[in-house]
Amino acid sequence: MTKFLISFPASAMDVPAEDMAAVSEASRAVIREAKAAGVYVFGGGINAGIGSRLVAPDGSSTSETYRQTREFDGGFCVLELPSRDVAVQWAARLATACRCAQELREFHYDPES
């Protein structure tokens, strides 16, 4: 089975404040279904209130980021699924629940993970 990252940036979720509770519940319902199906690995949302740290090989860190990840935010989940087609189906369910398109990426297989 392959692990897939399903994610979206915070800016993609253009939902009126009065609908946010319903969107949150709908997305949690899909995650509960993934857990019940035994395909859920982990997920969550990036805490935008806490800045990232860039950690060097020597252990020192700064509040910088890689340029291309400065706006890494939003929600994500990792599911372990039998095929990309099945991953697309789960991503579509999350897109419906979150009311925004989801980005789908496949993890490279690593026998140690």
PDB file of C-alpha atoms in Angstrom:
ATOM      1  CA  MET A   1       0.000   0.000   0.000  1.00  0.00           C
ATOM      2  CA  THR A   2       1.144   3.524  -0.760  1.00  0.00           C
ATOM      3  CA  LYS A   3       0.932   6.586   1.459  1.00  0.00           C
ATOM      4  CA  PHE A   4      -0.675   9.693  -0.046  1.00  0.00           C
ATOM      5  CA  LEU A   5      -0.666  13.282   1.179  1.00  0.00           C
ATOM      6  CA  ILE A   6      -3.983  15.081   0.665  1.00  0.00           C
ATOM      7  CA  SER A   7      -3.738  18.786   1.462  1.00  0.00           C
ATOM      8  CA  PHE A   8      -4.911  22.312   0.796  1.00  0.00           C
ATOM      9  CA  PRO A   9      -3.553  25.790   1.600  1.00  0.00           C
ATOM     10  CA  ALA A  10      -5.557  27.855   4.070  1.00  0.00           C
ATOM     11  CA  SER A  11      -6.270  30.465   1.383  1.00  0.00           C
ATOM     12  CA  ALA A  12      -8.156  27.866  -0.698  1.00  0.00           C
ATOM     13  CA  MET A  13     -10.822  27.490   1.961  1.00  0.00           C
ATOM     14  CA  ASP A  14     -13.092  30.438   1.240  1.00  0.00           C
ATOM     15  CA  VAL A  15     -15.959  29.546   3.555  1.00  0.00           C
ATOM     16  CA  PRO A  16     -18.276  32.020   5.295  1.00  0.00           C
ATOM     17  CA  ALA A  17     -17.743  32.095   9.061  1.00  0.00           C
ATOM     18  CA  GLU A  18     -21.279  30.835   9.661  1.00  0.00           C
ATOM     19  CA  ASP A  19     -20.515  27.686   7.615  1.00  0.00           C
ATOM     20  CA  MET A  20     -17.185  26.843   9.244  1.00  0.00           C
ATOM     21  CA  ALA A  21     -18.674  24.562  11.910  1.00  0.00           C
ATOM     22  CA  ALA A  22     -20.477  22.520   9.248  1.00  0.00           C
ATOM     23  CA  VAL A  23     -17.330  22.306   7.109  1.00  0.00           C
ATOM     24  CA  SER A  24     -15.273  21.213  10.116  1.00  0.00           C
ATOM     25  CA  GLU A  25     -17.772  18.502  10.992  1.00  0.00           C
ATOM     26  CA  ALA A  26     -17.988  17.302   7.385  1.00  0.00           C
ATOM     27  CA  SER A  27     -14.210  17.005   7.108  1.00  0.00           C
ATOM     28  CA  ARG A  28     -13.981  15.245  10.474  1.00  0.00           C
ATOM     29  CA  ALA A  29     -16.643  12.791   9.301  1.00  0.00           C
ATOM     30  CA  VAL A  30     -14.469  11.867   6.293  1.00  0.00           C
ATOM     31  CA  ILE A  31     -11.470  11.404   8.600  1.00  0.00           C
ATOM     32  CA  ARG A  32     -13.573   9.174  10.888  1.00  0.00           C
ATOM     33  CA  GLU A  33     -14.512   7.099   7.818  1.00  0.00           C
ATOM     34  CA  ALA A  34     -10.834   6.815   6.857  1.00  0.00           C
ATOM     35  CA  LYS A  35     -10.010   5.651  10.387  1.00  0.00           C
ATOM     36  CA  ALA A  36     -12.838   3.114  10.329  1.00  0.00           C
ATOM     37  CA  ALA A  37     -11.573   1.850   6.959  1.00  0.00           C
ATOM     38  CA  GLY A  38      -8.079   1.437   8.414  1.00  0.00           C
ATOM     39  CA  VAL A  39      -6.427   3.778   5.877  1.00  0.00           C
ATOM     40  CA  TYR A  40      -5.774   6.818   8.097  1.00  0.00           C
ATOM     41  CA  VAL A  41      -2.121   7.440   9.016  1.00  0.00           C
ATOM     42  CA  PHE A  42      -2.208  10.968  10.476  1.00  0.00           C
ATOM     43  CA  GLY A  43      -3.368  14.474   9.727  1.00  0.00           C
ATOM     44  CA  GLY A  44      -4.079  17.930  11.041  1.00  0.00           C
ATOM     45  CA  GLY A  45      -3.701  21.573  10.305  1.00  0.00           C
ATOM     46  CA  ILE A  46      -0.570  23.683  10.337  1.00  0.00           C
ATOM     47  CA  ASN A  47      -0.620  26.054  13.323  1.00  0.00           C
ATOM     48  CA  ALA A  48      -0.206  29.400  11.568  1.00  0.00           C
ATOM     49  CA  GLY A  49       0.159  31.156  14.935  1.00  0.00           C
ATOM     50  CA  ILE A  50       3.552  29.584  15.560  1.00  0.00           C
ATOM     51  CA  GLY A  51       6.342  30.348  13.127  1.00  0.00           C
ATOM     52  CA  SER A  52       8.479  27.674  11.542  1.00  0.00           C
ATOM     53  CA  ARG A  53      12.146  27.090  12.334  1.00  0.00           C
ATOM     54  CA  LEU A  54      14.873  26.256   9.850  1.00  0.00           C
ATOM     55  CA  VAL A  55      17.187  23.807  11.611  1.00  0.00           C
ATOM     56  CA  ALA A  56      20.755  23.381  10.312  1.00  0.00           C
ATOM     57  CA  PRO A  57      22.771  20.145  10.432  1.00  0.00           C
ATOM     58  CA  ASP A  58      24.715  21.526  13.420  1.00  0.00           C
ATOM     59  CA  GLY A  59      21.466  21.956  15.372  1.00  0.00           C
ATOM     60  CA  SER A  60      21.323  25.745  15.170  1.00  0.00           C
ATOM     61  CA  SER A  61      17.998  27.221  14.108  1.00  0.00           C
ATOM     62  CA  THR A  62      16.562  30.445  12.771  1.00  0.00           C
ATOM     63  CA  SER A  63      13.083  31.770  12.107  1.00  0.00           C
ATOM     64  CA  GLU A  64      13.767  31.626   8.368  1.00  0.00           C
ATOM     65  CA  THR A  65      12.141  29.217   5.945  1.00  0.00           C
ATOM     66  CA  TYR A  66      12.896  27.877   2.538  1.00  0.00           C
ATOM     67  CA  ARG A  67      11.577  30.520   0.127  1.00  0.00           C
ATOM     68  CA  GLN A  68       9.116  28.132  -1.529  1.00  0.00           C
ATOM     69  CA  THR A  69       7.533  27.111   1.799  1.00  0.00           C
ATOM     70  CA  ARG A  70       6.984  30.526   3.372  1.00  0.00           C
ATOM     71  CA  GLU A  71       3.244  30.120   2.987  1.00  0.00           C
ATOM     72  CA  PHE A  72       2.983  26.474   3.986  1.00  0.00           C
ATOM     73  CA  ASP A  73      -0.282  26.382   5.889  1.00  0.00           C
ATOM     74  CA  GLY A  74      -3.685  24.762   5.770  1.00  0.00           C
ATOM     75  CA  GLY A  75      -4.817  21.237   6.432  1.00  0.00           C
ATOM     76  CA  PHE A  76      -3.550  17.836   5.441  1.00  0.00           C
ATOM     77  CA  CYS A  77      -3.900  14.131   6.013  1.00  0.00           C
ATOM     78  CA  VAL A  78      -1.882  11.096   5.080  1.00  0.00           C
ATOM     79  CA  LEU A  79      -3.776   7.996   4.004  1.00  0.00           C
ATOM     80  CA  GLU A  80      -2.361   4.582   3.133  1.00  0.00           C
ATOM     81  CA  LEU A  81      -4.226   3.332   0.083  1.00  0.00           C
ATOM     82  CA  PRO A  82      -3.992   0.580  -2.529  1.00  0.00           C
ATOM     83  CA  SER A  83      -3.873   2.856  -5.595  1.00  0.00           C
ATOM     84  CA  ARG A  84      -3.804   6.399  -6.912  1.00  0.00           C
ATOM     85  CA  ASP A  85      -7.363   5.964  -8.172  1.00  0.00           C
ATOM     86  CA  VAL A  86      -8.554   5.215  -4.644  1.00  0.00           C
ATOM     87  CA  ALA A  87      -6.533   8.201  -3.375  1.00  0.00           C
ATOM     88  CA  VAL A  88      -8.324  10.441  -5.879  1.00  0.00           C
ATOM     89  CA  GLN A  89     -11.654   9.189  -4.517  1.00  0.00           C
ATOM     90  CA  TRP A  90     -10.651  10.035  -0.922  1.00  0.00           C
ATOM     91  CA  ALA A  91      -9.317  13.432  -2.034  1.00  0.00           C
ATOM     92  CA  ALA A  92     -12.651  14.138  -3.738  1.00  0.00           C
ATOM     93  CA  ARG A  93     -14.501  13.291  -0.526  1.00  0.00           C
ATOM     94  CA  LEU A  94     -12.294  15.705   1.392  1.00  0.00           C
ATOM     95  CA  ALA A  95     -12.704  18.366  -1.313  1.00  0.00           C
ATOM     96  CA  THR A  96     -16.467  18.080  -0.957  1.00  0.00           C
ATOM     97  CA  ALA A  97     -16.282  18.276   2.844  1.00  0.00           C
ATOM     98  CA  CYS A  98     -13.830  21.203   2.897  1.00  0.00           C
ATOM     99  CA  ARG A  99     -15.473  22.963  -0.047  1.00  0.00           C
ATOM    100  CA  CYS A 100     -12.136  23.431  -1.796  1.00  0.00           C
ATOM    101  CA  ALA A 101      -9.871  21.478  -4.117  1.00  0.00           C
ATOM    102  CA  GLN A 102      -7.333  19.151  -2.539  1.00  0.00           C
ATOM    103  CA  GLU A 103      -3.773  18.548  -3.679  1.00  0.00           C
ATOM    104  CA  LEU A 104      -2.772  14.899  -3.935  1.00  0.00           C
ATOM    105  CA  ARG A 105       0.832  13.739  -3.649  1.00  0.00           C
ATOM    106  CA  GLU A 106       2.273  10.265  -3.432  1.00  0.00           C
ATOM    107  CA  PHE A 107       5.063   9.406  -0.988  1.00  0.00           C
ATOM    108  CA  HIS A 108       8.086   7.635  -2.379  1.00  0.00           C
ATOM    109  CA  TYR A 109       8.232   4.070  -1.043  1.00  0.00           C
ATOM    110  CA  ASP A 110      10.776   3.581   1.722  1.00  0.00           C
ATOM    111  CA  PRO A 111      11.003   0.090   3.241  1.00  0.00           C
ATOM    112  CA  GLU A 112      12.109   1.639   6.551  1.00  0.00           C
ATOM    113  CA  SER A 113       8.982   3.772   6.974  1.00  0.00           C
TER     114      SER A 113
END
